[in-house]
Coordinates of C-alpha atoms in Angstrom, one line a residue:
Chain A
M1 CA 0.0 0.1 0.3
S2 CA 1.5 3.5 -1.0
R3 CA 1.8 6.5 1.2
V4 CA 0.8 10.3 -0.2
L5 CA 1.5 13.2 1.8
V6 CA -0.6 16.3 0.9
V7 CA 0.8 19.6 2.0
E8 CA -1.5 22.5 1.3
D9 CA -3.2 25.2 3.7
V10 CA -6.6 25.5 2.5
V11 CA -8.5 22.9 4.3
G12 CA -11.2 22.6 1.2
L13 CA -8.6 21.7 -1.4
R14 CA -6.7 19.0 1.0
E15 CA -9.4 17.2 1.7
H16 CA -10.5 17.3 -1.7
V17 CA -6.9 15.9 -2.8
S18 CA -7.3 13.2 -0.1
R19 CA -11.0 12.0 -0.9
L20 CA -9.9 11.9 -4.4
L21 CA -6.5 9.5 -3.5
K22 CA -9.2 7.3 -1.2
E23 CA -12.0 7.0 -4.3
R24 CA -9.9 7.2 -7.5
F25 CA -6.9 4.8 -6.6
P26 CA -7.1 1.1 -5.8
G27 CA -5.6 0.4 -2.5
P28 CA -6.5 3.0 -1.3
P29 CA -3.0 4.6 -0.3
E30 CA -3.0 6.1 3.1
V31 CA -3.2 9.7 3.1
I32 CA -1.3 11.9 5.2
E33 CA -2.0 15.8 5.4
A34 CA 0.3 19.0 6.5
R35 CA -1.4 22.3 6.9
D36 CA 2.1 24.0 5.9
G37 CA 5.4 23.9 4.1
S38 CA 7.4 23.2 7.8
E39 CA 4.7 20.9 8.9
G40 CA 5.3 18.8 5.2
V41 CA 9.2 19.0 5.8
K42 CA 8.3 17.2 9.3
L43 CA 5.9 15.0 8.1
A44 CA 7.9 13.8 5.0
R45 CA 10.8 13.1 7.3
E46 CA 8.6 11.3 9.8
S47 CA 6.7 9.0 7.4
R48 CA 8.6 8.6 4.6
P49 CA 5.8 8.6 1.9
D50 CA 5.8 7.2 -1.8
M51 CA 5.1 10.6 -2.7
I52 CA 4.1 14.3 -1.8
I53 CA 1.2 16.6 -3.3
M54 CA 2.7 20.0 -2.8
D55 CA 1.2 23.2 -3.1
I56 CA 3.0 26.1 -3.8
S57 CA 1.9 29.6 -2.3
M58 CA 1.5 28.9 1.5
P59 CA 2.3 30.8 4.5
D60 CA 5.6 30.9 6.1
M61 CA 7.4 28.5 4.1
T62 CA 6.5 28.1 0.5
G63 CA 6.5 24.8 -1.3
I64 CA 9.2 25.4 -3.6
E65 CA 11.2 25.7 0.2
A66 CA 9.9 22.4 1.5
A67 CA 10.4 20.8 -2.0
E68 CA 14.1 22.0 -1.7
Q69 CA 14.5 20.9 2.0
I70 CA 12.7 17.8 1.9
W71 CA 15.0 16.9 -1.5
S72 CA 18.5 17.4 0.1
D73 CA 17.3 14.8 3.0
Q74 CA 15.4 12.5 0.6
P75 CA 16.5 13.3 -3.3
R76 CA 14.4 10.6 -4.7
M77 CA 11.2 11.9 -3.5
K78 CA 8.6 12.3 -5.9
I79 CA 6.9 15.4 -5.5
L80 CA 4.0 16.4 -7.4
F81 CA 3.3 20.5 -7.3
W82 CA 0.2 21.9 -7.2
S83 CA -0.4 25.2 -8.3
Q84 CA -2.4 27.8 -9.2
Y85 CA 0.5 29.7 -11.1
H86 CA 0.7 28.8 -14.6
R87 CA 3.8 30.4 -15.8
E88 CA 6.9 28.7 -17.2
V89 CA 8.9 30.7 -14.9
Y90 CA 8.0 28.4 -11.8
L91 CA 9.0 25.2 -13.5
R92 CA 12.3 26.4 -14.0
E93 CA 12.7 27.7 -10.7
L94 CA 12.0 24.0 -9.7
G95 CA 14.5 22.7 -12.1
K96 CA 16.9 24.5 -10.6
I97 CA 16.3 22.5 -7.1
V98 CA 15.2 19.2 -8.2
P99 CA 18.0 16.8 -8.2
D100 CA 19.0 14.5 -10.7
E101 CA 17.8 11.4 -9.0
A102 CA 14.0 12.6 -8.3
I103 CA 10.8 12.4 -10.4
H104 CA 9.1 15.7 -10.2
G105 CA 5.4 17.0 -11.9
Y106 CA 3.6 20.0 -11.9
A107 CA -0.2 20.3 -12.2
L108 CA -2.5 23.2 -12.3
K109 CA -5.4 23.6 -9.8
S110 CA -7.4 25.3 -12.0
E111 CA -7.4 21.9 -14.4
S112 CA -9.8 19.1 -13.8
D113 CA -9.7 16.3 -11.3
D114 CA -8.9 13.6 -14.3
K115 CA -5.8 15.8 -15.1
L116 CA -4.7 15.4 -11.2
V117 CA -5.6 11.6 -11.3
Y118 CA -3.6 11.2 -14.4
A119 CA -0.8 13.2 -12.9
I120 CA -0.7 11.5 -9.7
T121 CA -0.8 8.0 -11.3
S122 CA 2.0 9.4 -14.0
L123 CA 4.5 9.8 -10.9
L124 CA 3.0 7.4 -8.4
V125 CA 3.2 4.4 -11.0
H126 CA 4.9 4.7 -13.7
D127 CA 7.7 7.1 -12.4
N128 CA 7.2 9.7 -15.0
P129 CA 7.8 13.6 -14.6
Y130 CA 4.1 15.4 -15.1
I131 CA 4.2 18.7 -16.6
D132 CA 0.8 20.4 -17.3
P133 CA 0.8 21.1 -21.3
L134 CA -0.4 24.5 -20.3
V135 CA 2.7 25.3 -18.5
R136 CA 5.4 24.2 -20.8
G137 CA 7.0 26.5 -23.6
V138 CA 5.9 27.1 -27.2
Q139 CA 7.5 23.8 -28.5
S140 CA 4.8 22.0 -27.4
R141 CA 2.2 23.6 -29.4
L142 CA 3.7 21.8 -32.8
Q143 CA 1.4 19.2 -33.7
C144 CA 1.9 15.4 -33.4
K145 CA 0.6 14.0 -36.8
D146 CA 0.4 10.5 -35.2
Q147 CA -1.7 10.7 -32.0
S148 CA -0.3 7.5 -30.5
L149 CA 2.0 9.6 -29.2
T150 CA 1.7 11.9 -26.4
D151 CA 2.5 15.8 -26.7
V152 CA 5.3 14.7 -24.1
E153 CA 6.5 11.6 -25.8
Y154 CA 6.2 13.8 -29.2
E155 CA 8.8 16.4 -27.5
T156 CA 11.2 14.3 -26.1
L157 CA 11.1 12.7 -29.6
L158 CA 12.2 16.3 -31.1
D159 CA 15.0 16.8 -28.7
V160 CA 16.7 13.5 -29.0
A161 CA 16.3 13.6 -33.0
M162 CA 17.7 17.5 -32.4
G163 CA 20.7 16.0 -30.6
L164 CA 20.4 17.2 -27.2
T165 CA 21.9 15.1 -24.5
D166 CA 20.0 14.0 -21.3
R167 CA 21.0 16.8 -19.3
A168 CA 20.2 19.9 -21.9
M169 CA 16.9 17.7 -22.3
A170 CA 16.4 18.1 -18.4
L171 CA 17.9 21.9 -18.5
R172 CA 15.2 22.4 -21.3
R173 CA 12.0 20.8 -20.0
H174 CA 12.7 21.6 -16.0
I175 CA 12.6 18.1 -15.3
S176 CA 15.5 15.9 -13.9
V177 CA 17.7 13.8 -15.6
R178 CA 16.1 10.5 -14.1
G179 CA 13.0 12.2 -15.6
V180 CA 14.4 12.6 -18.6
Q181 CA 15.8 9.0 -18.9
S182 CA 12.5 7.6 -17.7
R183 CA 11.0 9.5 -20.6
L184 CA 13.1 8.4 -23.0
L185 CA 12.3 5.1 -21.7
M186 CA 9.0 4.9 -22.6
L187 CA 9.4 6.2 -26.2
S188 CA 11.7 3.7 -27.1
S189 CA 9.1 1.2 -26.0
K190 CA 6.5 3.1 -27.4
L191 CA 9.1 2.9 -30.8
T192 CA 11.4 0.3 -31.3
G193 CA 9.1 -1.9 -29.3
T194 CA 11.3 -5.3 -29.2
D195 CA 13.3 -5.9 -26.3
D196 CA 17.3 -5.7 -27.7
S197 CA 18.6 -7.6 -24.3
E198 CA 18.4 -10.8 -26.2
L199 CA 20.3 -9.8 -29.1
K200 CA 22.8 -8.1 -27.1
K201 CA 23.4 -11.0 -25.0
L202 CA 24.4 -12.9 -28.5
A203 CA 26.5 -10.5 -29.7
G204 CA 28.2 -9.6 -26.9
M205 CA 28.0 -6.1 -27.2
E206 CA 25.4 -2.9 -28.0
V207 CA 24.2 -3.8 -31.7
Y208 CA 22.0 -0.5 -32.4
N209 CA 22.4 3.0 -30.6
P210 CA 19.1 3.5 -29.0
R211 CA 18.9 7.1 -29.6
M212 CA 19.9 6.8 -33.5
R213 CA 17.3 3.5 -33.7
L214 CA 14.6 5.8 -32.3
V215 CA 15.2 8.6 -34.7
F216 CA 15.4 6.5 -37.1
E217 CA 12.3 4.6 -36.6
A218 CA 10.4 8.2 -36.0
L219 CA 11.6 9.1 -39.8
K220 CA 10.6 5.8 -41.0
R221 CA 6.9 6.0 -39.7
G222 CA 6.7 9.9 -40.4
L223 CA 6.7 11.1 -36.9
I224 CA 9.1 13.9 -37.9
D225 CA 8.2 16.3 -39.9
V226 CA 11.0 17.6 -42.4
D227 CA 9.3 20.9 -43.0
K228 CA 9.0 21.7 -39.4
L229 CA 12.5 21.3 -38.6
E230 CA 13.8 24.6 -39.7
S231 CA 11.5 26.6 -37.0
L232 CA 12.7 23.7 -34.5
D233 CA 16.1 24.7 -35.1
K234 CA 15.1 28.4 -34.4
D235 CA 13.8 27.2 -31.3
A236 CA 16.6 25.5 -30.1
D237 CA 18.5 28.7 -30.8
R238 CA 16.1 30.6 -28.9
W239 CA 16.3 28.3 -26.1
V240 CA 20.4 28.2 -25.8
F241 CA 20.5 31.9 -25.8
E242 CA 17.7 32.2 -23.4
E243 CA 19.6 29.3 -21.1
F244 CA 23.3 30.1 -21.7
G245 CA 23.5 33.8 -23.6
H246 CA 25.4 31.9 -26.4
E247 CA 24.7 33.2 -30.1
R248 CA 25.3 30.9 -33.1
T249 CA 26.9 32.7 -35.7
G250 CA 27.6 32.1 -39.4
S251 CA 24.6 29.8 -39.5
D252 CA 23.2 31.5 -42.5
Chain B
M1 CA 8.0 76.8 6.4
T2 CA 9.8 80.1 7.7
S3 CA 10.9 82.4 5.1
I4 CA 14.3 83.5 5.1
A5 CA 14.5 87.2 3.8
P6 CA 16.9 87.3 0.6
A7 CA 20.0 88.6 1.2
R8 CA 20.0 93.1 0.8
S9 CA 22.4 94.7 -1.1
P10 CA 25.8 95.3 1.3
W11 CA 26.7 98.2 -0.6
V12 CA 25.1 100.8 2.1
L13 CA 26.9 98.9 4.7
I14 CA 30.1 99.4 3.1
C15 CA 29.9 103.1 2.6
L16 CA 28.5 103.3 6.2
I17 CA 31.5 101.2 7.7
A18 CA 34.0 103.1 5.6
A19 CA 32.7 106.3 6.7
Y20 CA 32.8 105.0 10.5
G21 CA 36.3 103.9 10.2
A22 CA 37.4 107.2 8.9
A23 CA 36.2 108.9 11.2
I24 CA 38.1 106.9 14.1
A25 CA 41.0 106.8 11.7
W26 CA 40.8 110.5 11.8
L27 CA 40.7 110.6 16.0
I28 CA 43.6 108.2 15.9
G29 CA 45.6 110.3 13.8
A30 CA 44.8 114.0 15.4
Q31 CA 45.9 112.0 18.5
F32 CA 48.9 111.1 16.9
S33 CA 49.6 114.4 14.6
E34 CA 52.6 115.4 17.2
L35 CA 54.5 112.2 16.9
D36 CA 54.0 112.3 13.1
R37 CA 55.2 115.6 13.0
E38 CA 58.2 114.5 15.3
M39 CA 58.8 111.6 13.1
Y40 CA 58.5 113.5 9.6
R41 CA 61.1 115.5 11.3
I42 CA 63.5 112.9 12.2
L43 CA 62.7 111.4 8.3
A44 CA 63.1 114.5 6.6
P45 CA 66.9 114.5 6.2
A46 CA 66.8 110.6 5.4
L47 CA 64.4 110.7 3.2
G48 CA 65.0 114.2 1.2
G49 CA 62.5 116.7 0.0
P50 CA 62.2 120.5 0.2
L51 CA 62.1 120.6 4.2
A52 CA 65.4 118.4 3.9
Q53 CA 67.0 120.7 1.0
V54 CA 66.2 123.5 3.1
G55 CA 67.8 122.0 5.6
R56 CA 65.6 123.4 8.6
A57 CA 64.6 120.3 9.4
E58 CA 61.6 121.5 11.4
A59 CA 58.0 119.7 12.0
P60 CA 55.9 120.9 9.0
S61 CA 52.8 121.8 9.3
A62 CA 49.8 119.3 9.5
I63 CA 47.2 119.3 6.4
S64 CA 44.0 120.4 6.9
P65 CA 41.8 118.5 8.6
V66 CA 38.9 118.5 5.8
A67 CA 41.7 117.3 3.2
E68 CA 43.0 114.8 5.8
S69 CA 39.2 113.0 6.6
I70 CA 38.6 112.9 2.7
L71 CA 41.9 111.0 2.4
L72 CA 41.2 108.6 5.1
L73 CA 37.5 108.4 4.4
I74 CA 38.6 107.3 0.4
F75 CA 41.4 104.9 1.6
S76 CA 39.0 103.6 4.2
L77 CA 36.1 102.8 1.2
A78 CA 38.7 101.5 -0.4
A79 CA 40.1 98.8 2.3
T80 CA 36.4 98.4 3.1
F81 CA 35.5 97.2 -0.5
T82 CA 38.8 95.3 -0.8
G83 CA 37.6 93.0 2.0
F84 CA 34.7 92.5 1.2
R85 CA 35.0 91.6 -2.4
L86 CA 38.1 89.6 -2.6
P87 CA 39.2 86.1 -1.0
R88 CA 42.3 85.6 0.8
I89 CA 45.5 85.8 -0.7
P90 CA 44.2 88.4 -3.3
R91 CA 42.7 90.5 -0.5
L92 CA 46.3 90.4 1.5
L93 CA 47.8 91.9 -2.1
A94 CA 45.5 94.7 -2.3
F95 CA 46.1 95.4 1.4
Y96 CA 49.5 95.5 0.5
Q97 CA 49.4 97.7 -2.4
L98 CA 46.6 100.2 -0.1
L99 CA 49.4 100.5 2.0
L100 CA 52.1 101.5 -1.1
L101 CA 49.5 103.4 -2.4
S102 CA 48.7 105.5 1.0
L103 CA 52.0 106.1 1.6
L104 CA 53.0 107.4 -2.2
V105 CA 49.7 109.9 -1.9
Q106 CA 51.4 110.9 1.5
W107 CA 54.7 111.5 0.3
V108 CA 53.5 113.8 -2.8
I109 CA 51.5 115.5 0.0
W110 CA 54.7 116.1 1.9
R111 CA 57.0 116.7 -1.3
F112 CA 55.1 119.0 -2.8
A113 CA 52.5 120.8 -0.6
E114 CA 55.2 120.5 2.2
Q115 CA 52.1 119.4 4.7
V116 CA 52.0 116.5 6.6
T117 CA 49.0 114.0 7.1
H118 CA 48.7 111.4 9.8
P119 CA 50.6 107.8 8.5
L120 CA 49.3 106.3 11.8
G121 CA 45.6 107.4 10.7
H122 CA 45.7 106.1 7.5
L123 CA 47.1 102.5 8.5
A124 CA 44.3 102.2 10.9
A125 CA 41.7 103.3 8.0
I126 CA 43.4 100.8 5.8
L127 CA 43.1 98.1 8.6
E128 CA 40.2 98.5 9.9
G129 CA 38.6 98.5 6.7
C130 CA 39.9 95.5 5.6
L131 CA 38.7 93.6 8.5
A132 CA 35.1 95.2 8.7
G133 CA 35.2 94.3 5.0
Y134 CA 36.5 90.5 5.8
I135 CA 34.0 90.6 8.5
L136 CA 30.9 91.5 6.3
R137 CA 32.1 89.3 3.5
Q138 CA 31.9 86.0 5.9
S139 CA 28.2 87.4 6.9
Y140 CA 27.0 88.1 3.7
L141 CA 28.5 84.6 2.2
S142 CA 26.7 83.0 5.1
Q143 CA 23.7 83.9 4.3
R144 CA 23.6 83.9 1.1
K145 CA 24.8 80.2 1.5
A146 CA 21.6 79.5 3.8
H147 CA 19.0 81.8 0.8
S148 CA 20.4 78.7 -2.0
Q149 CA 20.1 76.0 0.5
Y150 CA 16.5 77.3 1.4
C151 CA 15.9 77.8 -2.3
E152 CA 17.3 74.3 -3.0
L153 CA 14.8 73.5 -0.6
L154 CA 12.2 75.1 -2.5
L155 CA 12.5 73.3 -5.5
R156 CA 13.0 69.8 -4.4
N157 CA 10.0 70.3 -2.6
R158 CA 8.3 71.4 -5.5
E159 CA 9.6 68.2 -7.4
L160 CA 8.4 66.0 -4.8
Q161 CA 5.2 67.6 -4.8
E162 CA 4.8 66.9 -8.9
T163 CA 6.4 63.5 -8.4
K164 CA 3.5 62.5 -6.2
L165 CA 1.3 64.0 -8.3
Q166 CA 2.8 61.9 -11.0
L167 CA 2.9 58.6 -9.4
V168 CA -1.2 59.3 -8.4
K169 CA -1.7 60.0 -12.2
Q170 CA 0.0 57.0 -13.0
D171 CA -1.8 55.2 -10.0
E172 CA -5.0 56.3 -11.5
I173 CA -4.5 55.3 -14.8
E174 CA -3.6 51.6 -13.6
R175 CA -6.9 51.8 -11.7
R176 CA -8.8 52.6 -15.0
T177 CA -6.8 49.8 -16.9
L178 CA -7.8 47.5 -14.0
A179 CA -11.7 48.6 -14.0
G180 CA -11.5 48.0 -17.7
D181 CA -9.8 44.5 -17.6
L182 CA -12.2 43.5 -14.9
H183 CA -15.2 44.7 -16.7
D184 CA -14.5 43.4 -20.4
Q185 CA -13.0 39.9 -19.1
V186 CA -14.4 39.1 -15.5
L187 CA -17.8 40.7 -15.7
N188 CA -18.8 39.6 -19.0
D189 CA -17.7 36.0 -18.3
L190 CA -19.7 36.1 -15.2
K191 CA -22.5 37.6 -17.0
A192 CA -22.3 34.9 -19.5
I193 CA -22.4 32.4 -16.7
G194 CA -25.6 33.8 -15.2
H195 CA -27.4 33.2 -18.8
Q196 CA -25.8 29.6 -19.0
F197 CA -26.9 28.9 -15.4
E198 CA -30.5 30.2 -16.1
S199 CA -31.0 27.8 -19.2
Y200 CA -29.4 25.4 -17.0
R201 CA -32.3 25.5 -14.6
A202 CA -34.8 26.0 -17.1
S203 CA -33.6 22.6 -18.5
P204 CA -31.1 20.7 -16.5
D205 CA -28.6 18.6 -18.5
D206 CA -25.0 17.9 -19.0
Q207 CA -24.4 19.8 -21.5
A208 CA -25.3 23.2 -20.0
A209 CA -23.3 22.3 -16.2
Q210 CA -20.2 21.3 -18.5
A211 CA -20.5 24.7 -20.4
I212 CA -20.7 26.4 -17.1
G213 CA -17.6 24.5 -15.8
T214 CA -15.6 25.7 -19.0
L215 CA -16.7 29.3 -18.4
L216 CA -16.2 29.2 -14.7
K217 CA -12.4 27.8 -16.0
Q218 CA -11.9 30.8 -18.1
S219 CA -13.3 32.6 -15.9
M220 CA -10.6 32.1 -13.3
V221 CA -7.8 32.1 -15.8
E222 CA -8.7 35.8 -16.7
I223 CA -8.5 37.0 -13.7
R224 CA -5.7 35.3 -12.9
E225 CA -4.3 37.6 -15.7
V226 CA -5.7 40.5 -14.0
M227 CA -3.7 39.5 -10.9
E228 CA -0.9 38.7 -12.8
S229 CA -0.5 42.3 -14.4
L230 CA -1.3 44.1 -11.2
F231 CA 1.4 42.5 -9.3
P232 CA 3.3 39.6 -10.8
S233 CA 3.0 36.4 -8.6
A234 CA 6.7 35.5 -9.2
L235 CA 7.6 38.3 -7.8
E236 CA 6.1 37.3 -4.2
N237 CA 6.9 33.6 -4.6
L238 CA 10.2 33.1 -6.5
G239 CA 11.7 36.8 -6.0
L240 CA 13.3 39.3 -8.3
V241 CA 15.2 37.3 -10.3
A242 CA 12.6 35.0 -11.6
A243 CA 10.3 37.8 -12.0
I244 CA 12.7 39.2 -14.5
R245 CA 13.3 36.4 -16.1
E246 CA 9.5 35.7 -16.2
C247 CA 9.1 39.2 -17.7
L248 CA 11.7 39.1 -20.8
K249 CA 10.4 35.9 -21.4
R250 CA 7.0 36.8 -22.2
A251 CA 8.1 40.0 -23.8
S252 CA 10.3 38.3 -26.0
E253 CA 7.5 35.7 -26.9
R254 CA 5.6 38.8 -27.9
A255 CA 8.0 40.6 -29.6
G256 CA 10.2 37.8 -31.0
F257 CA 13.4 38.3 -30.0
K258 CA 15.8 36.3 -27.8
A259 CA 16.3 37.1 -24.3
H260 CA 18.7 35.8 -21.8
V261 CA 18.9 36.9 -18.2
E262 CA 22.2 36.4 -16.4
S263 CA 22.4 36.6 -12.5
E264 CA 25.2 36.8 -10.2
L265 CA 23.0 37.2 -7.5
S266 CA 22.1 34.9 -4.4
R267 CA 18.9 34.3 -2.4
K268 CA 20.9 35.7 0.3
D269 CA 21.4 38.7 -1.6
L270 CA 17.9 39.1 -2.7
K271 CA 16.7 38.8 0.8
I272 CA 18.6 42.4 1.7
L273 CA 16.3 43.9 -0.9
S274 CA 12.6 44.8 0.6
M275 CA 9.9 43.7 -0.9
V276 CA 8.8 47.2 -2.1
E277 CA 12.4 48.2 -3.5
Q278 CA 12.0 44.7 -5.4
S279 CA 8.6 45.6 -6.9
L280 CA 10.2 49.1 -7.9
L281 CA 13.3 47.2 -9.3
Y282 CA 11.3 45.0 -11.3
R283 CA 9.3 47.8 -12.5
L284 CA 11.8 49.7 -14.0
V285 CA 13.0 46.5 -15.5
Q286 CA 9.6 46.1 -17.2
E287 CA 9.6 49.5 -18.3
S288 CA 12.7 49.2 -20.4
V289 CA 11.5 46.1 -21.4
T290 CA 8.1 47.6 -23.0
N291 CA 10.1 50.3 -23.8
I292 CA 12.3 47.7 -26.2
V293 CA 9.1 46.0 -27.9
K294 CA 7.8 49.3 -28.4
H295 CA 10.9 50.9 -30.0
A296 CA 14.2 49.5 -30.3
R297 CA 12.9 46.6 -32.9
A298 CA 15.7 44.5 -31.1
T299 CA 16.5 41.0 -32.1
T300 CA 18.2 39.7 -28.6
V301 CA 18.1 41.6 -25.3
R302 CA 20.6 40.7 -22.7
T303 CA 20.1 41.3 -18.9
S304 CA 22.5 40.9 -16.0
L305 CA 22.2 41.4 -12.3
S306 CA 25.1 41.7 -10.3
I307 CA 26.8 43.4 -7.6
H308 CA 30.2 45.4 -7.2
D309 CA 31.4 47.1 -4.7
Q310 CA 28.3 47.2 -2.0
E311 CA 26.2 48.3 -4.9
L312 CA 23.6 46.5 -7.0
F313 CA 23.5 46.5 -10.8
I314 CA 20.9 45.9 -13.3
R315 CA 21.9 46.0 -16.7
V316 CA 19.6 45.8 -19.8
S317 CA 21.3 45.8 -22.9
D318 CA 19.5 45.5 -26.3
N319 CA 20.6 45.3 -30.0
G320 CA 18.0 47.2 -31.4
R321 CA 17.7 50.9 -33.1
G322 CA 19.6 52.6 -30.5
F323 CA 19.0 56.0 -28.9
D324 CA 16.3 57.7 -31.4
Q325 CA 17.4 61.5 -30.4
T326 CA 14.2 62.3 -32.5
C327 CA 11.1 60.8 -30.5
T328 CA 12.8 62.2 -27.2
G329 CA 9.1 64.2 -26.7
S330 CA 6.9 61.4 -25.1
N331 CA 10.1 59.4 -24.6
S332 CA 11.7 61.8 -22.3
R333 CA 8.3 61.6 -20.1
G334 CA 8.8 58.0 -19.5
M335 CA 12.2 58.4 -18.6
R336 CA 11.6 61.1 -16.0
Y337 CA 8.6 58.8 -14.9
M338 CA 11.4 56.0 -14.6
R339 CA 14.0 58.6 -13.2
Q340 CA 11.1 59.8 -9.9
R341 CA 10.3 56.1 -9.6
A342 CA 14.3 55.1 -9.1
D343 CA 14.6 57.9 -6.7
L344 CA 12.1 56.9 -4.8
I345 CA 14.4 53.8 -3.2
G346 CA 17.2 56.0 -3.7
A347 CA 18.5 54.3 -6.8
T348 CA 19.6 55.9 -10.1
I349 CA 19.1 55.3 -13.9
A350 CA 20.9 55.6 -16.8
W351 CA 20.6 55.3 -20.6
I352 CA 23.5 54.4 -22.3
P353 CA 24.2 54.3 -26.2
G354 CA 25.5 51.4 -27.8
E355 CA 28.6 51.5 -29.7
G356 CA 28.1 52.9 -33.2
N357 CA 24.7 54.0 -31.6
Q358 CA 23.5 50.3 -32.1
G359 CA 21.0 49.4 -29.3
T360 CA 20.9 50.5 -25.5
T361 CA 21.9 49.8 -22.2
V362 CA 19.6 50.6 -19.6
E363 CA 21.9 50.4 -16.2
I364 CA 19.9 50.7 -12.6
R365 CA 22.2 51.1 -9.8
L366 CA 21.0 51.0 -6.2
A367 CA 23.7 51.7 -3.2
L368 CA 23.4 48.2 -1.3
S369 CA 26.2 49.6 1.3
G370 CA 25.0 50.1 5.2
R371 CA 22.7 47.1 4.9
G372 CA 25.5 44.5 5.2
N373 CA 24.4 41.2 7.1
E374 CA 20.7 42.4 8.5
Q375 CA 18.1 40.3 6.6
S376 CA 15.1 41.9 8.7
S377 CA 13.8 43.8 5.7
G378 CA 12.9 40.6 3.7
S379 CA 9.2 40.9 4.2

C-alpha cells in the first residue's frame, strides 16, 4: 500500500485531494495531511511517503522551499506540485532545485480532477514526470500527426532528434535527469518496441545505438515533419541563447 | 515653512562702515599728530625733500582736517571694499597695494605741498576697512548660502510634489486599466455564466453544466491574468530574478527577440532588498523591456544582475535601433517617470547608447552599503 503526503494550507482543497486519492486509486493509498510547508517537511521526514502533493503558495514557507528541504534529505522523493500558477518560470525555478534522481511533476489547480489523477498516476505508478502542457513552452504546440504519441513523448522525440544530451533535455524541459531517462524509456518502448536484450546477449555488445534507432524509427513512420525542422532549429537556438546567452554565428 | 529674507545689497553697509572707520582713523591720526610731525622731522633728512633741502629739519605743518578726512574716507572705503570683495590671498595683496598707495600719496603731499598727513591714521583706516570688509563678507556669504539652501529646498519640495502628483496620476491610470480589465474580462464572463445558469435551471442537462464549468475555468484564468498584471506572482513567490526572467521571456515571445538573463545574485543577496525595492526594481526593468518592445526593434536582449562594491547593478541591453534623439518628446516623459520611480528607493537609472549608436543599455544602480548582514527587511 502506498503512502501519499498532501501539503496544502487551504482546508477545502486538502480534503478534496485526500478524497480523490481514496476514491480514485486502488488500494487505497494511505493519506497524510500537512497544513503548511514546515509541517510538510517534518511529516515527510517522519512518515517517508512514496509521494508528496505540494501546494506552492503557502504562508511562512513556500512549497518550493519545503521541497528543497525534503529533497536535501531524500533526493529520490517524488513530488507533485499542485499550483495555481501557470507561468513557466515556476518550472524553471523548480528545475533548479530538483535533484537528478528525483521525479517531480507540476499540475494546475485550475484543471480537472481527471488531469490531477493522471498526474498522480504518472508519478506514482510510472515514474514519469508530469508537467501540465499549459505551462510548457512554445514547442509543445507543434502538432503531432500520429496520435499514438502523447505531446510529451513527441517533445522528447524532437529533442532526441535534435541531438540534445540528457542533461540538456532536463534543463530545457525543467525536469530531472532521471525524469528524462524515464521519458526516453517510455518513448523507445513505444517506438522500437522489441526488446534488444536478447540480441545484446547473443552479440556480446550493443548492436544498435538506441537514440539513433529512435530517430530512425520516427523517420520511418513519418513522425518527424521535415518541413518543421527549420523552426525546430530556431526554437533550439532561442533556448540556447535564453539559457546560456550564446548566439550561434555563421549559420546563414 | 519659515521664510528666510533674501540677502540685501551690502553696498550701503560698506559705505557706512568706511565712513565710520575714517572718522575713527581721523581721531587716531589727530591724537598722534605730534608724534607724526616728530617722525617727519626725523625722516626728512633721510628721505630728502623740500624741507630737508632747506636744511631746517623742522616739523612741517599738518594738512587741513577736511582734506585729511576726505583722504581717510577714500582709503577706508577702498579697504572695506577690498575686504568685502576679495578672497584670501588677493585680499592680502590688495591690502599691501593700498598701504603702498597711501604712503605714496602721503609722500607726494609732503614733497609738493609741504604738508604732513597722519600715517598712523592711514594705517588704521586701511586696517579697519579691510577687517570690517572681511567680517561683512563672511556674514554675507553665510547668508547667501542659507538663502541658496532655502531655494534648493523649495525646488526639491516642488519636485517632490510633482513626483507625487505623477505617481497618483499613474496610479489612477492603472486603476482605470484594472477596472477596464475587470469589466471586459471578468464581468462579461460572469454574465455569460449567469445566462448559462438560467438556461440550466430551465432544463438541467449535462451539456449546460459542462458549459458552466468551462466558463468558470475560463474566468478563473482571466482573473489570474488581471492579478498577474497588477502584481506578478513570481515576484512574491520566487523573487526578483525569477520575476525579471519571466518578464523577459514573455516579452521575447511577444516581440520575437531572443532574451538572456544572467544573475550573479544569490538568494541571500536578494533578501537584503525589501519587497518594495524589489517590486520597484522590477517595474523599472519591466518599463525598460516595454520600451524595447515598443521602440528598439531588437533581436537580442541581454539582462544582467550583479553586485560590485556594495552596489547592485541591473543592466538591460538590447541591440536595436539605439537611442533615437528625434522622438524624445514622449520618450523623455517616460524616462523622467522612471527616474522618479528610481528616486523613491534611492536608485539611479541611466541610458547608455551602445557602440556605434547600435542598441541601448539601461543601467539601474542601487547602493547596498550600510545594510550589510541585516536580513530583517525581507518582509
